[in-house]
């Protein structure tokens, strides 16, 4: 290769970003996502401050009544990172939609603009094209996640009462890394269905349907056995009442594909600064990401059809 | 850069080229040689198989039998090398509409491995007499303007063989004349071999040096324009010659 010519992969990745940054839907969702990130920290901190204030007011009131033997503040032992727990909901909902849009638009843009024939009459192999497209998508997604981390970290620094240690900033970074794995799955699915579906609406509808299943339907079936609402990540006591055989069966069947729960478990553990039980949920997220990425790469490399090439 | 096809190699060579799709044979054993430096007009009805032929020659589609060679290189076995030697302007060429003309051209130039992209784009737009539009988004371009950018993307890497699929479709008379002038200049000044699918027989008469006629996937005629006009001395136009050929089948 000539020295001053950038590698093909870099050319395609750069074009991917340039085109993405001109997509109004993407920019709108990104704006909403980053704004909500900022407010989620404030809301989390505000909620915690209010709870603390109520506790201290209660202790003071009880002291006036002669009660001095009160239970310690339950929030004293809770990781300060849990002020970010609203982000979990935003990532499960808006983040996943944003990821689907990134993956979906990546191929739909090529097909709709009709540039695929102009690309493949050049010395670009389909394998290299597939690699570059996926790299472009994941780097764009990593950029979004890093921007979100930066907003969260900056928000934390702007709230003087919220003191995060260096290790807590690292756990926060870990939380966003886990979020990247979860979002990557949906970006791959967005890309996959954009490739295999001839209809643009169907291509968007199917990954959204899968997202609905992963975030709303499957957790409803599987968490019936252990009724922790997925969208309300609260630590519950250890013992749960028996919910019957149906939910037990559903939990057995759908548990292994409950991607939302794998993400919630790993993300909450990271926000609790607890790395002890991360292997299984993070491993599952990684496995699903590898599987969806592999299938998307295969589809991109092999099934770029004559129709896409306008033949 | 001067085209570097070995003098002995034809620019394009088809041998028994056959393509079938869904049990329907679209191309029937095409045999054709286009010497370098020609402007070859490929004529035929809609559905005759012209676009399929060009798709095989540009490596976008694999034939089911036979061989196609560009400058001596096989379009299947040596696809990457072939791609470095060809330029392609599809019918109804389209681009990234949200990007500017420069951004589109720079992208395709870099994909083709062009060095000094800025200089090359400026040179090509100058050649096409189309400077000053580089920083406008493609969505604001007329059909004629898009076609010029289409030609620009096809010649950025100085291909040896240029494929044009119905290049005059949708152009007004001025656009057609401009494009004809560009094709002639590319052939004369840059030495490019040009393979052009077209319906417009008047354009073929004004532009091409040789013609081939495709009918239902079969090559029914292949001669130089000079010889064609000599073969049909009583006919007043290429159009009447073409009609005669079709009627003979």
XYZ file of C-alpha atoms in Angstrom:
560
model
C 0.000 0.000 0.000
C 1.216 3.504 -0.763
C 2.384 5.303 2.356
C 0.239 8.427 2.138
C -3.009 6.603 1.384
C -5.055 5.852 4.529
C -6.074 2.205 5.022
C -9.440 1.287 3.502
C -10.857 0.423 6.902
C -9.998 3.886 8.238
C -11.592 5.501 5.174
C -14.851 3.603 5.664
C -14.905 4.208 9.437
C -14.345 7.936 8.962
C -17.115 8.106 6.373
C -19.404 6.206 8.746
C -18.932 8.829 11.447
C -19.230 11.748 9.077
C -22.532 10.455 7.727
C -23.817 9.533 11.208
C -23.131 12.999 12.568
C -25.448 14.400 9.888
C -28.325 12.076 10.800
C -31.048 14.130 12.486
C -32.641 11.133 14.253
C -29.297 10.137 15.727
C -28.459 13.673 16.843
C -31.891 14.128 18.410
C -31.685 10.872 20.361
C -28.103 11.633 21.390
C -29.128 15.083 22.635
C -31.985 13.624 24.679
C -29.730 10.892 26.028
C -26.956 13.246 27.165
C -29.437 15.732 28.683
C -31.105 12.935 30.613
C -27.693 11.713 31.745
C -26.982 15.084 33.302
C -30.368 15.264 35.009
C -30.232 11.658 36.178
C -27.229 12.451 38.372
C -28.971 15.496 39.798
C -32.184 13.525 40.384
C -30.243 10.676 42.047
C -28.321 13.050 44.277
C -31.461 15.054 45.088
C -33.354 11.891 46.046
C -30.517 10.758 48.284
C -30.211 14.220 49.904
C -33.941 14.325 50.569
C -33.888 10.849 52.107
C -30.934 11.820 54.289
C -32.651 15.046 55.341
C -35.807 13.133 56.282
C -33.715 10.658 58.285
C -31.900 13.415 60.154
C -35.155 15.322 60.782
C -36.701 12.087 62.117
C -33.710 11.445 64.393
C -33.945 15.015 65.696
C -37.691 14.665 66.289
C -37.256 11.329 68.047
C -34.533 12.897 70.236
C -37.022 15.571 71.333
C -39.338 12.709 72.273
C -36.607 11.095 74.309
C -35.844 8.341 71.835
C -32.143 8.103 71.277
C -31.763 4.472 70.279
C -32.550 4.801 66.548
C -31.378 2.618 63.692
C -28.402 3.929 61.703
C -29.044 5.758 58.425
C -29.569 2.940 55.876
C -27.955 5.098 53.147
C -24.681 5.356 55.069
C -23.596 1.931 53.862
C -24.787 2.396 50.297
C -22.364 3.147 47.488
C -22.562 6.792 46.403
C -22.501 5.503 42.822
C -26.122 4.439 43.233
C -27.075 8.060 42.520
C -26.446 6.952 38.933
C -29.018 4.158 39.060
C -31.483 6.146 36.936
C -28.969 5.872 34.128
C -29.676 2.174 34.076
C -33.243 2.904 33.025
C -32.195 5.465 30.416
C -29.656 3.057 28.944
C -32.153 0.195 28.906
C -34.673 2.396 27.104
C -33.259 5.358 25.170
C -29.700 4.018 24.922
C -30.892 0.803 23.296
C -33.034 2.760 20.812
C -30.045 4.948 19.990
C -27.899 1.849 19.436
C -30.537 0.317 17.136
C -30.652 3.558 15.141
C -26.840 3.615 14.784
C -26.745 0.030 13.473
C -29.867 0.393 11.323
C -28.848 3.647 9.659
C -25.346 2.355 8.989
C -26.603 0.011 6.272
C -29.901 1.652 5.335
C -27.945 4.813 4.525
C -25.813 2.858 2.049
C -28.763 1.087 0.493
C -31.053 4.124 0.304
C -28.371 6.373 -1.142
C -27.528 3.662 -3.673
C -23.768 3.930 -3.205
C -23.058 0.209 -2.761
C -22.318 -0.365 -6.475
C -19.871 2.549 -6.400
C -18.199 1.003 -3.354
C -17.910 -2.549 -4.669
C -16.523 -1.601 -8.100
C -13.495 -0.430 -6.129
C -10.812 -2.664 -4.630
C -12.872 -3.205 -1.460
C -13.485 -6.801 -0.425
C -16.795 -7.542 1.256
C -14.960 -8.967 4.287
C -12.989 -5.786 4.773
C -16.098 -3.694 4.175
C -18.001 -5.700 6.817
C -15.143 -5.324 9.300
C -14.938 -1.580 8.679
C -18.692 -1.057 8.997
C -18.835 -2.941 12.298
C -15.752 -1.147 13.579
C -17.323 2.182 12.603
C -20.548 1.290 14.404
C -18.800 0.121 17.576
C -16.443 3.078 17.669
C -19.413 5.432 17.207
C -21.219 3.630 20.008
C -18.096 3.775 22.180
C -18.012 7.519 21.505
C -21.613 7.869 22.652
C -20.947 5.794 25.787
C -17.771 7.719 26.576
C -19.606 11.040 26.119
C -22.250 9.763 28.532
C -19.559 8.712 31.015
C -17.951 12.140 30.694
C -21.272 13.908 31.364
C -21.873 11.644 34.384
C -18.380 12.182 35.761
C -18.563 15.929 35.178
C -21.987 16.093 36.824
C -20.584 14.207 39.808
C -17.727 16.716 40.072
C -20.173 19.626 39.853
C -22.164 18.375 42.846
C -19.921 19.230 45.812
C -21.779 16.993 48.244
C -21.149 13.956 46.074
C -17.644 12.813 46.802
C -16.470 10.012 44.512
C -13.129 8.359 45.086
C -10.793 7.354 42.277
C -11.877 3.729 42.512
C -15.531 4.807 42.333
C -14.835 6.693 39.130
C -13.336 3.454 37.827
C -16.440 1.488 38.841
C -18.505 4.136 37.041
C -16.370 3.561 33.968
C -17.003 -0.169 34.407
C -20.734 0.517 34.522
C -20.507 2.283 31.163
C -18.317 -0.494 29.772
C -21.055 -3.000 30.692
C -23.560 -0.620 29.089
C -21.449 -0.667 25.917
C -21.743 -4.467 25.750
C -25.511 -4.280 26.182
C -25.894 -1.471 23.616
C -23.539 -3.222 21.193
C -25.961 -6.139 21.012
C -28.737 -3.817 19.848
C -26.503 -1.948 17.414
C -25.598 -5.322 15.838
C -29.251 -6.311 15.678
C -30.105 -2.953 14.070
C -27.454 -3.618 11.444
C -28.413 -7.258 10.940
C -32.069 -6.577 10.204
C -31.191 -3.606 7.998
C -29.178 -6.042 5.866
C -31.574 -8.979 5.738
C -34.833 -7.061 5.470
C -35.749 -5.531 2.144
C -38.218 -3.136 3.754
C -36.830 -0.203 5.730
C -39.736 -0.107 8.195
C -39.513 -3.849 8.869
C -35.763 -3.502 9.301
C -36.358 -1.057 12.145
C -39.454 -2.724 13.544
C -37.900 -6.168 14.169
C -34.974 -5.043 16.380
C -37.353 -2.755 18.269
C -39.654 -5.731 18.782
C -36.692 -7.762 20.086
C -35.766 -4.871 22.361
C -39.330 -4.758 23.722
C -39.120 -8.508 24.336
C -35.738 -8.235 26.052
C -36.595 -5.231 28.220
C -40.290 -5.716 28.956
C -41.659 -9.163 28.136
C -38.921 -11.633 29.099
C -38.141 -9.893 32.427
C -41.865 -9.954 33.252
C -41.843 -13.713 32.762
C -38.545 -14.457 34.449
C -38.664 -11.973 37.327
C -42.068 -13.268 38.373
C -40.034 -15.906 40.172
C -38.006 -13.156 41.797
C -40.197 -10.084 41.636
C -37.600 -7.375 41.282
C -38.979 -5.040 38.688
C -36.321 -4.665 36.010
C -36.953 -0.969 35.628
C -36.835 -0.289 39.341
C -33.402 -1.503 40.373
C -33.885 -1.710 44.093
C -32.005 -4.133 46.284
C -34.503 -6.390 47.960
C -34.185 -8.662 50.911
C -32.834 -12.140 50.359
C -36.024 -14.138 50.729
C -38.841 -14.034 48.198
C -42.212 -15.669 48.447
C -42.701 -18.642 46.124
C -44.416 -17.372 42.942
C -45.503 -20.782 41.734
C -44.466 -23.273 39.082
C -45.334 -21.120 36.073
C -42.798 -18.401 36.855
C -40.276 -21.013 37.922
C -40.608 -22.680 34.505
C -40.500 -19.348 32.676
C -37.416 -18.367 34.617
C -35.717 -21.615 33.607
C -36.662 -21.212 29.944
C -36.142 -17.492 29.424
C -33.469 -16.797 32.038
C -30.563 -17.599 29.696
C -31.869 -15.155 27.065
C -32.841 -12.395 29.450
C -30.236 -9.956 28.176
C -31.845 -7.060 30.042
C -31.420 -8.875 33.328
C -27.803 -9.792 32.621
C -27.160 -6.132 31.999
C -29.110 -4.984 35.065
C -27.301 -7.437 37.324
C -23.832 -6.477 36.127
C -24.588 -2.737 36.021
C -26.062 -2.673 39.526
C -23.143 -4.637 40.933
C -20.768 -2.138 39.378
C -22.719 0.788 40.827
C -22.540 -0.950 44.199
C -18.754 -1.134 43.740
C -19.076 -4.872 43.985
C -17.093 -6.824 41.438
C -17.526 -10.243 43.032
C -20.412 -11.601 40.933
C -19.742 -9.942 37.596
C -18.346 -12.880 35.671
C -21.601 -14.594 34.719
C -23.688 -11.571 33.623
C -20.786 -9.833 31.874
C -19.769 -13.111 30.246
C -23.323 -13.583 28.997
C -23.426 -10.041 27.588
C -20.083 -10.599 25.869
C -21.277 -13.897 24.410
C -24.465 -12.303 23.044
C -22.467 -9.387 21.628
C -20.023 -11.781 19.947
C -22.909 -13.826 18.515
C -24.897 -10.870 17.136
C -21.750 -9.238 15.768
C -20.670 -12.473 14.111
C -24.041 -12.984 12.450
C -24.148 -9.347 11.305
C -20.636 -9.589 9.866
C -21.584 -12.765 8.011
C -24.741 -11.140 6.662
C -22.841 -8.038 5.602
C -20.078 -10.007 3.937
C -22.201 -12.664 2.257
C -25.690 -11.349 1.785
C -25.156 -7.934 0.278
C -27.611 -8.866 -2.408
C -27.919 -8.068 -6.084
C -30.871 -5.946 -5.060
C -28.651 -3.823 -2.802
C -26.216 -3.422 -5.659
C -29.094 -2.300 -7.902
C -28.464 -5.052 -10.433
C -1.232 8.699 -15.576
C -1.348 7.096 -18.974
C -3.417 3.947 -19.343
C -1.119 0.971 -19.172
C -2.901 -1.886 -20.897
C -0.384 -4.060 -22.681
C -0.711 -3.333 -26.364
C -1.523 -6.932 -27.169
C -4.363 -7.267 -24.636
C -7.871 -6.250 -25.645
C -9.494 -3.854 -23.192
C -12.510 -6.164 -22.878
C -12.864 -9.790 -23.870
C -15.906 -12.007 -23.375
C -15.765 -15.727 -24.138
C -18.921 -17.817 -23.919
C -20.266 -15.466 -21.273
C -23.509 -16.874 -19.946
C -25.648 -15.811 -17.032
C -28.773 -17.465 -15.726
C -30.982 -16.443 -12.859
C -33.933 -18.362 -11.450
C -33.801 -20.881 -14.322
C -33.945 -18.066 -16.875
C -30.947 -17.539 -19.126
C -30.267 -13.828 -19.375
C -27.031 -13.941 -21.386
C -26.354 -16.639 -23.992
C -22.674 -17.374 -24.647
C -21.552 -13.854 -25.503
C -18.273 -13.606 -27.417
C -16.917 -10.117 -27.803
C -13.581 -8.329 -28.089
C -13.260 -4.589 -27.556
C -9.761 -3.350 -28.447
C -8.201 -0.669 -26.299
C -8.953 2.914 -27.187
C -12.451 2.160 -28.517
C -15.723 3.803 -27.573
C -18.016 0.807 -27.706
C -21.775 1.327 -27.866
C -23.751 -1.606 -26.469
C -27.270 -1.437 -27.869
C -30.395 -3.363 -27.038
C -33.967 -3.226 -25.775
C -34.808 -2.916 -22.115
C -34.262 -6.351 -20.607
C -31.899 -7.465 -23.371
C -29.147 -8.106 -20.797
C -27.013 -4.967 -21.201
C -26.928 -4.084 -17.503
C -26.256 -7.716 -16.572
C -23.262 -7.682 -18.926
C -21.928 -4.470 -17.455
C -22.484 -5.809 -13.927
C -20.360 -8.857 -14.735
C -17.665 -6.722 -16.351
C -17.536 -4.449 -13.313
C -17.262 -7.507 -10.963
C -20.555 -6.727 -9.224
C -22.076 -9.973 -10.492
C -20.625 -13.422 -11.199
C -21.534 -15.091 -14.451
C -22.774 -18.664 -14.398
C -20.502 -19.746 -17.279
C -17.832 -18.404 -19.606
C -15.218 -15.772 -18.898
C -14.942 -12.007 -18.927
C -11.566 -10.291 -19.022
C -10.548 -6.675 -18.560
C -7.060 -5.861 -19.811
C -6.293 -9.563 -19.703
C -7.492 -9.967 -16.101
C -10.300 -12.354 -15.218
C -13.248 -10.555 -13.594
C -13.792 -13.388 -11.104
C -10.301 -14.658 -10.322
C -8.604 -11.241 -10.458
C -11.567 -9.163 -9.286
C -9.537 -6.825 -7.044
C -7.022 -6.069 -9.809
C -9.834 -5.555 -12.309
C -11.501 -3.060 -9.967
C -8.342 -0.978 -9.885
C -8.484 -0.683 -13.680
C -12.129 0.212 -14.218
C -14.433 3.127 -13.622
C -18.207 2.781 -13.478
C -21.076 5.191 -13.884
C -24.332 3.364 -13.077
C -27.663 4.359 -14.551
C -29.235 6.830 -12.088
C -26.043 7.345 -10.126
C -26.649 8.299 -6.501
C -24.478 9.484 -3.640
C -24.563 10.353 0.052
C -26.982 13.269 -0.200
C -26.064 14.780 3.157
C -22.414 14.988 2.208
C -20.903 17.589 -0.087
C -19.622 16.838 -3.582
C -16.075 17.048 -2.242
C -16.786 14.672 0.651
C -18.381 12.142 -1.692
C -15.553 12.360 -4.209
C -12.867 12.215 -1.511
C -14.463 9.088 -0.046
C -14.543 7.238 -3.363
C -11.071 8.476 -4.280
C -9.651 7.128 -1.018
C -11.455 3.812 -1.511
C -9.686 3.615 -4.874
C -6.334 4.344 -3.243
C -5.875 7.719 -4.941
C -2.899 9.734 -3.708
C -3.125 13.519 -3.250
C -6.913 13.449 -3.136
C -7.455 17.221 -3.023
C -5.283 17.836 -6.070
C -6.894 15.009 -7.976
C -10.450 16.181 -7.257
C -9.534 19.681 -8.365
C -7.934 18.306 -11.523
C -10.949 16.131 -12.395
C -13.482 18.892 -11.708
C -11.364 21.180 -13.845
C -11.355 18.616 -16.637
C -15.147 18.392 -16.376
C -15.415 22.200 -16.210
C -17.269 21.808 -12.947
C -15.237 23.644 -10.315
C -17.035 25.680 -7.655
C -19.561 23.064 -6.565
C -17.269 21.059 -4.299
C -18.714 22.267 -1.034
C -22.389 21.997 -1.924
C -24.402 19.057 -0.640
C -25.423 16.548 -3.296
C -29.099 16.845 -2.391
C -29.135 20.307 -3.966
C -27.818 18.992 -7.312
C -29.820 18.618 -10.521
C -29.726 15.380 -12.522
C -27.152 16.833 -14.905
C -24.926 17.987 -12.040
C -25.149 14.570 -10.376
C -24.193 12.932 -13.648
C -21.044 15.058 -13.822
C -20.138 14.138 -10.268
C -20.894 10.553 -11.309
C -18.378 10.832 -14.135
C -15.922 12.479 -11.738
C -16.100 9.592 -9.249
C -15.654 7.137 -12.111
C -12.447 8.734 -13.422
C -10.821 9.909 -10.166
C -8.428 6.964 -10.125
C -7.686 7.249 -13.866
C -9.150 3.926 -14.926
C -8.118 2.207 -18.127
C -11.660 1.157 -19.002
C -14.751 3.221 -18.241
C -18.215 1.641 -18.087
C -21.232 3.873 -18.588
C -24.718 2.442 -18.115
C -27.288 4.526 -19.978
C -25.359 7.701 -19.154
C -27.783 10.063 -20.863
C -30.929 8.869 -19.079
C -32.845 11.823 -17.694
C -30.532 14.467 -19.109
C -31.759 17.461 -21.081
C -30.298 18.134 -24.563
C -27.601 20.414 -23.165
C -26.686 17.794 -20.570
C -26.507 15.123 -23.258
C -24.203 17.263 -25.395
C -21.967 18.054 -22.405
C -21.707 14.398 -21.501
C -20.954 13.440 -25.114
C -18.118 15.990 -25.167
C -16.748 14.584 -21.918
C -16.838 11.015 -23.252
C -15.020 12.031 -26.419
C -12.383 13.976 -24.464
C -11.827 11.103 -22.028
C -11.210 8.836 -24.986
C -9.051 11.203 -26.994
C -7.137 13.036 -24.265
C -6.872 10.337 -21.601
C -6.881 7.324 -23.879
C -9.643 5.563 -21.954
C -11.539 2.693 -23.486
C -15.241 3.353 -23.001
C -18.003 0.763 -22.886
C -21.407 2.415 -23.017
C -24.853 0.884 -22.668
C -27.331 3.112 -24.394
C -30.675 3.440 -26.072
C -29.873 6.631 -27.933
C -28.773 5.644 -31.415
C -28.096 9.237 -32.363
C -25.574 9.420 -29.541
C -23.961 6.184 -30.659
C -23.550 7.625 -34.151
C -21.918 10.772 -32.748
C -19.753 9.113 -30.109
C -18.936 5.456 -30.661
C -16.259 3.863 -32.763
C -17.822 0.396 -32.683
C -21.149 -1.117 -31.716
C -22.646 -4.347 -30.472
C -26.315 -5.216 -30.518
C -27.785 -7.443 -27.844
C -31.162 -9.085 -28.359
C -32.708 -11.302 -25.684
C -29.292 -12.028 -24.251
C -27.649 -12.867 -27.589
C -25.085 -10.707 -29.335
C -26.570 -10.354 -32.809
C -24.189 -7.775 -34.234
C -20.692 -6.487 -33.505
C -18.827 -4.201 -35.888
C -17.061 -0.869 -36.145
C -19.357 2.069 -36.768
C -17.611 2.704 -40.078
C -18.239 -0.851 -41.251
C -21.832 -0.743 -39.999
C -22.596 2.344 -42.032
C -20.865 0.739 -45.046
C -22.854 -2.490 -44.589
C -26.119 -0.588 -44.790
C -25.413 2.033 -47.471
C -29.057 2.659 -48.295
C -30.096 3.515 -44.772
C -30.225 7.115 -43.656
C -29.666 6.595 -39.973
C -28.356 4.142 -37.434
C -31.902 3.890 -36.131
C -33.185 2.345 -39.358
C -30.194 0.003 -39.408
C -30.991 -1.092 -35.883
C -34.638 -1.702 -36.745
C -33.517 -3.801 -39.728
C -31.282 -5.908 -37.517
C -34.080 -6.494 -35.045
C -36.480 -7.434 -37.831
C -34.065 -10.025 -39.195
C -34.250 -12.019 -35.974
